[in-house]
Amino acid sequence: MDKIVILDFGSQYTQLIARRVRECQVYCEIWPYHLKGYDLNSPEIKGIILSGSRYSIGDANAPSLPPQVLESGKPVLGICYGMQLLVSTQGGKVVHAQSQEHGKALLQVIENRGIFENLAGDIVCWMSQGGSVKELPPGFRSIARTENYEYAAIRDETGKIWGVQFHPEVSHTPLGREILSNFLFRICACRPEWTPESIIKEQIQWIRNEVKEEKVVCALSGGVDSVTAAVLTYRAIGEQLTCIFVDNGLLRKGEAEQVFSKMKEILGKERVIYKDAAEQFLSALQGVVDPEEKRKIIGRTFVEVFEEEAKKLGDVSYLLQGTTYPDVIESISIYGPSVRIKTHHNVGGLPEHMQLKVIEPLRFLFKDEVRKLAVELGIPEEIVWRQPFPGPGLAVRIIGEVTEDRLQILRDMDFIIDQELRKSPIYKKLWQSFGVLVPVRSVGVVGDERTYKYVGVLRAVMSEDGMTADWARISYDTMDAIARRVVNEVAGIGRMVYDITSKPPATIEWE
């Protein structure tokens, strides 16, 4: 399959570049810029994209361009810092910009060929850099300019090396997808082969080759990642797979029953084991208020329960995990590959503890790609669109000690929030929406009576991948309906507030 390699120089937009490339149905991978342990000479690699960076040319410790990039002879597109690297490496001159250009700008296309094929005239683009190309290397020419930049886009005389001083990957560059598409198909001659059908076919074969006749166990959470990984693996190896669903008592209202029922329908009742361990988890959490301690206790208890159930299966060799590409990317620094891959906290300690080999069929997929795969696999819509849910469950949405009473209050509040938001057109645009129970009480009045009840928080954010998030602009009518219902219907809640903090600086979850 054709592949594009994106070299990461530390840009906040690197993942976004990858998402845009994949939206064009072309497979791509993000590699650290230094290329240690990586080889660009594979015939599958059809082109290279150089990301932007928080550095400028000439800064101390600024990343450099590995010689393998130009030596490979493959088409290259440099974005912002990536373009400046191409210029400075080949004899051009880059200086600190006298007037830095950040935000929207009007791009005047000089040469409507190559990456600007069928894009003549003026194009709105998003600029964000502190460096400026003062002099082009020999054999290069300007193909687009802005008011402040004579060399807003460039190419070399061979038509293999291209550079842009703006971000085609962001939504603020409306024709950015067309620019990237021109690079992929006109310059690199890629074929649009990255489809859900091709992914399923390829991964089924990979799973069979990897597992052979061995047994696989899956720690099923009920989220779209673990369910998709389980269904895909079941398609590949059938009854060699067994899923264990541990009910830790920290799930949302009706969630345990729904997940177990659906998975029995999908995989067959023999392939899914249900373990009710709610009492064990709540007992272990008694008196604990520190969020990190909660996570450790839940993780440790999960390992104990899961291991006990897995031992009953006999000789198991593999642990199936729903690790996705953002988990992999987060674990690889641009300054060197990490020895540790970040995994779901519940299963992170299981491979070493149980001496299992790990199989991760989704490790090169983004969340939206997992959902497309899930649809193709016939997974029910209510699971496909299930929002991300933290491994420790409602325990990290209750600030302070976790008790059965507080869990019931939060479940009831969360259920109403979900019901009301599902009526709104914004629901499918939300990355996450949920309630948080704050262990402080607030004075209220009901009739002639004074009340003193807990404060509930509504949290709803929009995001593409969870790495950054913005608070959702929910309508006043929807917020009003949520607040009225929660205060009237949920015993213990006397006041509702809406969290309007983005990530960063806050995290999506409160703990």
Coordinates of C-alpha atoms in Angstrom, one line a residue:
M1 CA 0.0 0.0 0.0
D2 CA 1.3 3.5 -0.9
K3 CA 2.5 5.5 2.1
I4 CA 3.3 9.1 3.0
V5 CA 5.8 9.7 5.8
I6 CA 5.3 12.9 7.9
L7 CA 8.4 13.9 9.8
D8 CA 7.5 15.6 13.1
F9 CA 9.6 18.6 14.0
G10 CA 7.4 19.3 17.0
S11 CA 4.4 21.1 15.5
Q12 CA 1.1 21.2 17.3
Y13 CA -0.5 20.4 13.9
T14 CA 1.4 17.3 13.0
Q15 CA -1.5 14.9 13.8
L16 CA -3.8 17.2 11.9
I17 CA -1.6 16.8 8.8
A18 CA -1.9 13.0 9.1
R19 CA -5.6 13.2 9.5
R20 CA -6.0 15.3 6.3
V21 CA -3.8 12.9 4.4
R22 CA -5.8 9.9 5.5
E23 CA -9.0 11.7 4.6
C24 CA -7.7 11.6 1.1
Q25 CA -7.6 7.8 1.5
V26 CA -3.8 7.7 1.5
Y27 CA -2.0 5.9 4.3
C28 CA 0.6 7.9 6.3
E29 CA 2.7 7.5 9.4
I30 CA 4.3 10.1 11.7
W31 CA 8.0 9.6 12.3
P32 CA 10.4 11.6 14.5
Y33 CA 12.4 14.0 12.4
H34 CA 15.8 12.5 13.3
L35 CA 14.8 9.2 11.6
K36 CA 16.8 7.1 14.0
G37 CA 15.7 3.5 13.4
Y38 CA 13.6 4.4 10.4
D39 CA 14.2 3.9 6.6
L40 CA 12.9 6.2 3.9
N41 CA 14.0 3.9 1.1
S42 CA 11.0 1.6 1.1
P43 CA 9.3 1.5 -2.3
E44 CA 5.9 1.9 -0.5
I45 CA 6.9 5.4 0.6
K46 CA 5.7 7.8 -2.2
G47 CA 6.5 11.1 -0.6
I48 CA 7.6 13.0 2.5
I49 CA 5.9 15.9 4.4
L50 CA 8.0 18.0 6.8
S51 CA 5.9 19.5 9.6
G52 CA 6.1 22.9 11.2
S53 CA 7.9 23.5 14.5
R54 CA 7.9 25.7 17.5
Y55 CA 11.5 26.5 16.7
S56 CA 12.9 28.9 14.1
I57 CA 15.9 28.4 11.9
G58 CA 19.0 29.4 13.9
D59 CA 17.5 28.7 17.3
A60 CA 19.6 26.8 19.7
N61 CA 18.7 23.1 19.6
A62 CA 16.5 23.7 16.5
P63 CA 15.8 20.4 14.6
S64 CA 17.8 19.8 11.5
L65 CA 16.9 18.1 8.2
P66 CA 18.3 14.6 8.0
P67 CA 20.3 14.1 4.7
Q68 CA 18.2 11.0 4.0
V69 CA 15.3 13.2 3.1
L70 CA 16.9 14.7 0.0
E71 CA 19.0 11.6 -0.7
S72 CA 15.9 9.5 -1.0
G73 CA 14.8 11.3 -4.2
K74 CA 11.2 11.2 -3.1
P75 CA 8.8 14.2 -3.5
V76 CA 8.9 16.5 -0.4
L77 CA 6.5 19.1 0.9
G78 CA 7.8 21.4 3.6
I79 CA 5.2 23.2 5.7
C80 CA 6.3 26.4 7.5
Y81 CA 9.4 25.4 9.4
G82 CA 9.7 22.4 7.0
M83 CA 9.9 24.8 4.1
Q84 CA 12.5 26.9 5.8
L85 CA 14.6 23.8 6.5
L86 CA 14.5 23.0 2.8
V87 CA 15.6 26.5 1.9
S88 CA 18.4 26.8 4.4
T89 CA 19.7 23.3 3.8
Q90 CA 20.1 23.9 0.0
G91 CA 21.8 27.3 0.1
G92 CA 19.0 29.8 0.6
K93 CA 18.6 32.3 3.4
V94 CA 16.1 32.4 6.2
V95 CA 15.9 35.3 8.6
H96 CA 13.8 36.3 11.6
A97 CA 10.7 38.0 10.1
Q98 CA 10.6 41.8 10.5
S99 CA 6.8 41.6 10.6
Q100 CA 5.6 38.3 11.7
E101 CA 2.4 37.1 10.0
H102 CA 0.0 35.1 12.2
G103 CA -3.6 34.3 11.3
K104 CA -5.5 34.6 8.1
A105 CA -3.8 36.0 5.0
L106 CA -4.7 36.2 1.3
L107 CA -2.5 34.1 -0.8
Q108 CA -1.9 35.1 -4.4
V109 CA -1.1 32.1 -6.6
I110 CA 1.5 32.9 -9.2
E111 CA 1.8 29.5 -10.8
N112 CA -1.3 27.3 -10.9
R113 CA 0.4 23.9 -11.4
G114 CA 1.6 21.2 -9.1
I115 CA 0.1 21.7 -5.6
F116 CA -1.9 24.7 -6.9
E117 CA -3.4 22.8 -9.9
N118 CA -6.9 24.2 -10.6
L119 CA -6.5 26.7 -7.8
A120 CA -5.7 30.0 -9.6
G121 CA -6.3 33.4 -8.1
D122 CA -6.4 34.4 -4.4
I123 CA -6.7 31.8 -1.6
V124 CA -7.4 32.4 2.1
C125 CA -4.7 30.7 4.2
W126 CA -3.5 30.5 7.8
M127 CA 0.0 31.8 8.5
S128 CA 1.9 31.1 11.7
Q129 CA 5.6 31.5 11.8
G130 CA 8.4 33.8 13.0
G131 CA 10.9 33.1 10.2
S132 CA 11.0 34.4 6.7
V133 CA 12.7 33.2 3.5
K134 CA 14.9 36.1 2.3
E135 CA 16.7 34.3 -0.6
L136 CA 15.8 31.2 -2.4
P137 CA 18.3 28.4 -3.1
P138 CA 19.5 28.0 -6.7
G139 CA 16.9 26.3 -8.9
F140 CA 13.9 27.4 -6.8
R141 CA 11.1 29.8 -7.7
S142 CA 8.2 31.5 -5.9
I143 CA 4.8 30.1 -6.9
A144 CA 2.6 32.1 -4.4
R145 CA 2.9 35.3 -2.3
T146 CA 1.1 37.2 0.4
E147 CA 1.2 40.9 1.3
N148 CA 4.2 40.3 3.7
Y149 CA 5.9 37.3 2.1
E150 CA 7.3 37.2 -1.4
Y151 CA 8.0 33.4 -1.0
A152 CA 4.8 32.1 0.5
A153 CA 5.0 29.0 -1.6
I154 CA 8.0 27.6 -3.6
R155 CA 9.1 24.7 -5.8
D156 CA 12.3 23.5 -7.3
E157 CA 13.0 23.1 -11.0
T158 CA 12.5 19.3 -10.9
G159 CA 9.0 19.7 -9.5
K160 CA 9.8 17.3 -6.6
I161 CA 10.5 19.7 -3.8
W162 CA 7.7 22.0 -2.6
G163 CA 7.3 24.3 0.3
V164 CA 4.5 26.5 1.8
Q165 CA 4.8 29.1 4.5
F166 CA 1.2 28.5 5.6
H167 CA -0.8 25.6 7.1
P168 CA -2.8 23.7 4.5
E169 CA -3.9 21.2 7.1
V170 CA -6.0 23.6 9.3
S171 CA -9.6 24.4 8.7
H172 CA -8.7 28.1 8.4
T173 CA -7.2 27.3 5.0
P174 CA -10.4 26.4 3.2
L175 CA -8.7 25.0 0.1
G176 CA -5.9 23.3 2.1
R177 CA -7.3 19.8 1.5
E178 CA -7.1 20.4 -2.3
I179 CA -3.5 21.6 -1.9
L180 CA -2.6 18.4 0.0
S181 CA -4.5 16.3 -2.4
N182 CA -2.6 17.8 -5.4
F183 CA 0.7 16.9 -3.6
L184 CA -0.5 13.3 -2.9
F185 CA -1.9 12.5 -6.3
R186 CA -0.3 14.8 -8.8
I187 CA 3.2 15.0 -7.3
C188 CA 3.6 11.7 -5.4
A189 CA 1.2 9.6 -7.7
C190 CA -0.4 8.0 -4.6
R191 CA -3.3 5.6 -5.0
P192 CA -6.4 6.1 -2.8
E193 CA -6.3 2.7 -1.1
W194 CA -6.7 3.5 2.6
T195 CA -10.4 2.5 3.0
P196 CA -12.2 0.7 5.8
E197 CA -12.6 -2.3 3.5
S198 CA -8.8 -2.5 2.8
I199 CA -8.0 -1.9 6.4
I200 CA -10.2 -4.8 7.6
K201 CA -8.8 -7.2 4.9
E202 CA -5.2 -6.3 5.8
Q203 CA -5.6 -6.4 9.6
I204 CA -7.5 -9.8 9.5
Q205 CA -4.6 -11.3 7.6
W206 CA -2.0 -9.6 9.9
I207 CA -3.9 -11.0 13.0
R208 CA -3.9 -14.5 11.6
N209 CA -0.2 -14.4 10.7
E210 CA 0.6 -13.0 14.2
V211 CA -1.6 -15.2 16.4
K212 CA -1.6 -18.5 14.4
E213 CA -3.2 -21.1 16.6
E214 CA -2.7 -19.4 19.9
K215 CA -5.5 -18.1 22.3
V216 CA -6.2 -14.4 22.7
V217 CA -8.0 -12.7 25.7
C218 CA -9.5 -9.2 25.5
A219 CA -10.2 -6.9 28.4
L220 CA -13.5 -5.5 27.1
S221 CA -14.5 -2.0 28.2
G222 CA -17.5 -1.5 26.0
G223 CA -16.0 1.6 24.3
V224 CA -15.7 1.7 20.5
D225 CA -12.0 1.0 20.5
S226 CA -12.1 -2.3 22.5
V227 CA -15.3 -3.5 20.8
T228 CA -13.9 -2.8 17.3
A229 CA -10.7 -4.5 18.2
A230 CA -12.6 -7.5 19.5
V231 CA -14.9 -7.8 16.5
L232 CA -12.1 -7.4 14.0
T233 CA -10.0 -10.1 15.9
Y234 CA -13.0 -12.4 16.1
R235 CA -13.4 -12.1 12.3
A236 CA -9.8 -13.2 12.0
I237 CA -9.5 -16.1 14.5
G238 CA -13.0 -16.9 15.7
E239 CA -13.2 -19.0 18.8
Q240 CA -9.5 -18.5 19.7
L241 CA -10.7 -15.1 21.2
T242 CA -12.4 -14.8 24.5
C243 CA -13.5 -11.4 25.9
I244 CA -13.7 -10.6 29.6
F245 CA -16.0 -7.8 30.7
V246 CA -15.3 -6.7 34.3
D247 CA -18.1 -4.7 35.9
N248 CA -16.2 -2.5 38.4
G249 CA -19.4 -0.8 39.7
L250 CA -18.1 2.5 38.3
L251 CA -20.0 2.5 35.0
R252 CA -22.9 4.7 33.8
K253 CA -26.5 3.9 34.3
G254 CA -27.4 0.6 32.6
E255 CA -24.1 0.5 30.8
A256 CA -22.9 -2.9 32.1
E257 CA -26.1 -4.7 31.1
Q258 CA -26.1 -3.0 27.7
V259 CA -22.5 -3.8 26.9
F260 CA -22.7 -7.4 28.0
S261 CA -26.0 -7.9 26.1
K262 CA -24.7 -6.3 22.9
M263 CA -21.4 -8.2 22.9
K264 CA -23.2 -11.5 23.4
E265 CA -25.2 -10.7 20.3
I266 CA -22.2 -9.7 18.2
L267 CA -19.7 -12.4 19.3
G268 CA -21.9 -15.1 20.8
K269 CA -22.5 -15.8 24.5
E270 CA -19.6 -18.3 24.7
R271 CA -17.1 -15.7 23.7
V272 CA -17.9 -13.1 26.4
I273 CA -17.4 -13.6 30.1
Y274 CA -19.1 -11.2 32.6
K275 CA -17.6 -10.6 36.0
D276 CA -19.4 -8.5 38.6
A277 CA -16.7 -7.1 40.8
A278 CA -18.4 -3.9 42.0
E279 CA -18.2 -4.8 45.7
Q280 CA -14.4 -5.5 45.4
F281 CA -13.7 -2.2 43.7
L282 CA -15.8 -0.1 46.1
S283 CA -14.3 -1.8 49.1
A284 CA -10.8 -1.0 47.8
L285 CA -11.7 2.7 47.2
Q286 CA -13.2 3.3 50.7
G287 CA -11.8 6.5 52.2
V288 CA -9.6 7.3 49.2
V289 CA -9.8 10.9 48.0
D290 CA -6.6 11.5 46.0
P291 CA -7.3 11.0 42.2
E292 CA -4.0 9.3 41.4
E293 CA -4.4 6.9 44.3
K294 CA -7.9 6.1 43.0
R295 CA -6.4 5.3 39.6
K296 CA -3.8 3.1 41.1
I297 CA -6.2 1.2 43.2
I298 CA -8.7 0.7 40.3
G299 CA -5.8 -0.4 38.0
R300 CA -4.4 -2.8 40.6
T301 CA -7.8 -4.3 41.4
F302 CA -8.6 -4.7 37.7
V303 CA -5.4 -6.7 37.2
E304 CA -6.3 -9.0 40.1
V305 CA -9.9 -9.6 38.9
F306 CA -8.9 -10.0 35.2
E307 CA -6.0 -12.3 36.0
E308 CA -8.3 -14.5 38.1
E309 CA -10.8 -14.9 35.3
A310 CA -8.2 -15.3 32.5
K311 CA -6.5 -18.2 34.4
K312 CA -9.8 -20.1 34.0
L313 CA -9.3 -20.0 30.2
G314 CA -6.2 -22.1 30.3
D315 CA -3.2 -21.5 28.0
V316 CA -3.6 -17.9 26.7
S317 CA -0.7 -16.3 24.8
Y318 CA -2.0 -12.9 23.7
L319 CA -3.7 -9.9 25.2
L320 CA -5.8 -7.9 22.8
Q321 CA -5.8 -4.1 23.3
G322 CA -7.7 -1.3 21.6
T323 CA -4.6 1.1 21.5
T324 CA -5.1 3.8 18.8
Y325 CA -2.6 6.0 16.9
P326 CA -2.7 9.0 19.3
D327 CA -1.6 6.7 22.1
V328 CA 1.4 5.6 19.9
I329 CA 2.3 9.1 18.8
E330 CA 2.2 10.5 22.4
S331 CA 4.8 7.9 23.4
I332 CA 7.3 8.9 20.7
S333 CA 9.2 12.1 21.4
I334 CA 10.6 13.9 18.4
Y335 CA 13.9 13.7 20.3
G336 CA 14.0 9.9 20.4
P337 CA 11.7 6.9 20.4
S338 CA 10.2 5.9 23.8
V339 CA 10.7 2.5 25.2
R340 CA 7.1 2.5 26.5
I341 CA 3.9 2.7 24.6
K342 CA 1.1 4.3 26.5
T343 CA -1.9 2.0 26.9
H344 CA -5.3 2.1 28.5
H345 CA -4.7 2.3 32.2
N346 CA -6.8 -0.7 33.1
V347 CA -4.7 -3.1 31.0
G348 CA -1.3 -1.3 31.1
G349 CA 0.2 -3.7 33.7
L350 CA -1.4 -6.9 32.4
P351 CA 1.1 -7.9 29.6
E352 CA 4.1 -8.0 32.0
H353 CA 2.2 -9.3 35.0
M354 CA 0.7 -12.2 33.1
Q355 CA 3.6 -12.6 30.7
L356 CA 1.3 -12.1 27.7
K357 CA 2.2 -10.9 24.2
V358 CA 0.2 -7.8 23.1
I359 CA -1.7 -7.6 19.9
E360 CA -3.0 -4.1 18.9
P361 CA -4.8 -4.1 15.5
L362 CA -6.0 -0.5 15.8
R363 CA -2.6 1.0 16.8
F364 CA -2.3 3.0 13.5
L365 CA -5.8 4.3 13.4
F366 CA -7.3 7.6 14.6
K367 CA -10.6 7.6 16.5
D368 CA -12.7 8.7 13.4
E369 CA -11.1 5.9 11.5
V370 CA -11.9 3.4 14.2
R371 CA -15.6 4.5 14.0
K372 CA -15.6 4.1 10.2
L373 CA -14.2 0.6 10.7
A374 CA -16.8 -0.2 13.3
V375 CA -19.6 0.9 10.9
E376 CA -18.1 -1.4 8.2
L377 CA -17.9 -4.3 10.6
G378 CA -21.6 -3.8 11.5
I379 CA -21.2 -2.8 15.1
P380 CA -24.4 -1.2 16.5
E381 CA -24.6 2.6 16.2
E382 CA -25.0 3.1 20.0
I383 CA -21.5 1.6 20.4
V384 CA -20.0 3.3 17.4
W385 CA -20.9 6.8 18.7
R386 CA -20.3 6.0 22.3
Q387 CA -18.2 8.8 23.7
P388 CA -14.7 8.2 25.2
F389 CA -15.0 7.1 28.8
P390 CA -12.2 7.1 31.3
G391 CA -10.7 3.7 32.5
P392 CA -11.4 4.5 36.2
G393 CA -15.0 5.3 35.2
L394 CA -17.2 7.5 37.4
A395 CA -14.6 7.4 40.1
V396 CA -12.7 10.3 38.5
R397 CA -15.9 12.2 38.0
I398 CA -16.6 12.2 41.7
I399 CA -14.3 14.6 43.4
G400 CA -13.3 13.1 46.7
E401 CA -14.3 9.7 48.1
V402 CA -16.3 7.3 46.0
T403 CA -19.4 5.9 47.7
E404 CA -22.4 4.0 46.5
D405 CA -24.7 7.0 47.3
R406 CA -22.5 9.4 45.4
L407 CA -22.3 7.0 42.4
Q408 CA -26.1 6.8 42.3
I409 CA -26.4 10.6 42.3
L410 CA -23.9 10.9 39.5
R411 CA -25.4 8.2 37.5
D412 CA -28.8 9.8 37.7
M413 CA -27.4 13.3 36.8
D414 CA -25.3 11.9 33.9
F415 CA -28.3 10.0 32.5
I416 CA -30.4 13.2 32.3
I417 CA -27.5 15.1 30.7
D418 CA -27.2 12.4 28.1
Q419 CA -30.9 12.3 27.4
E420 CA -31.2 16.1 26.9
L421 CA -28.1 16.5 24.8
R422 CA -29.2 13.7 22.5
K423 CA -32.2 15.9 21.6
S424 CA -29.8 18.6 20.4
P425 CA -28.2 18.8 17.0
I426 CA -24.9 19.4 18.7
Y427 CA -24.7 15.9 20.2
K428 CA -22.9 14.1 17.4
K429 CA -20.3 17.0 17.3
L430 CA -19.4 16.5 20.9
W431 CA -16.2 14.6 21.8
Q432 CA -17.4 14.1 25.4
S433 CA -20.3 15.3 27.6
F434 CA -20.9 14.2 31.2
G435 CA -21.6 15.2 34.7
V436 CA -19.2 15.8 37.6
L437 CA -20.2 15.6 41.3
V438 CA -18.4 18.1 43.4
P439 CA -18.3 17.3 47.2
V440 CA -19.3 20.8 48.3
R441 CA -22.8 21.8 49.3
S442 CA -24.7 24.9 48.3
V443 CA -27.7 26.6 49.9
G444 CA -31.0 26.5 48.0
V445 CA -34.7 27.1 48.6
V446 CA -37.5 24.7 47.7
G447 CA -40.9 26.0 48.7
D448 CA -40.4 27.5 52.1
E449 CA -37.7 25.1 53.0
R450 CA -33.9 25.8 53.0
T451 CA -31.9 23.1 51.3
Y452 CA -28.2 22.3 51.5
K453 CA -27.2 19.9 48.6
Y454 CA -24.3 18.9 46.3
V455 CA -23.2 21.0 43.3
G456 CA -23.4 19.2 39.9
V457 CA -21.2 20.2 37.0
L458 CA -22.0 19.8 33.3
R459 CA -18.9 19.3 31.2
A460 CA -19.2 19.1 27.3
V461 CA -16.3 19.6 24.9
M462 CA -15.6 19.5 21.2
S463 CA -12.4 17.9 19.8
E464 CA -11.0 15.9 16.9
D465 CA -8.8 13.7 18.9
G466 CA -8.9 14.6 22.6
M467 CA -5.4 16.1 22.5
T468 CA -6.9 19.6 22.7
A469 CA -10.6 20.5 23.3
D470 CA -12.9 23.5 23.4
W471 CA -16.0 23.8 25.5
A472 CA -19.2 23.2 23.6
R473 CA -21.5 26.1 22.9
I474 CA -24.7 24.3 24.0
S475 CA -27.9 26.3 23.6
Y476 CA -29.4 28.1 26.6
D477 CA -32.6 26.1 26.2
T478 CA -30.7 22.8 26.4
M479 CA -28.7 23.9 29.5
D480 CA -31.9 25.1 31.1
A481 CA -33.6 21.8 30.5
I482 CA -30.6 19.9 32.0
A483 CA -30.4 22.1 35.1
R484 CA -34.2 22.0 35.8
R485 CA -34.4 18.3 35.4
V486 CA -31.3 17.5 37.5
V487 CA -32.3 19.7 40.4
N488 CA -35.9 18.5 40.4
E489 CA -35.3 14.8 39.7
V490 CA -31.9 13.9 41.3
A491 CA -31.9 13.6 45.0
G492 CA -28.9 15.3 46.5
I493 CA -28.2 17.9 43.7
G494 CA -29.2 21.5 44.5
R495 CA -27.3 23.5 42.0
M496 CA -25.9 23.0 38.4
V497 CA -23.0 24.9 36.8
Y498 CA -21.4 24.6 33.4
D499 CA -17.6 24.2 33.0
I500 CA -16.4 26.5 30.2
T501 CA -12.7 25.8 30.5
S502 CA -10.9 24.5 27.3
K503 CA -8.0 22.0 27.1
P504 CA -5.4 23.4 27.7
P505 CA -5.2 24.8 30.3
A506 CA -7.6 22.3 31.9
T507 CA -7.9 18.6 31.2
I508 CA -11.2 17.3 29.9
E509 CA -11.8 15.1 33.0
W510 CA -11.8 16.8 36.4
E511 CA -9.5 14.2 37.9

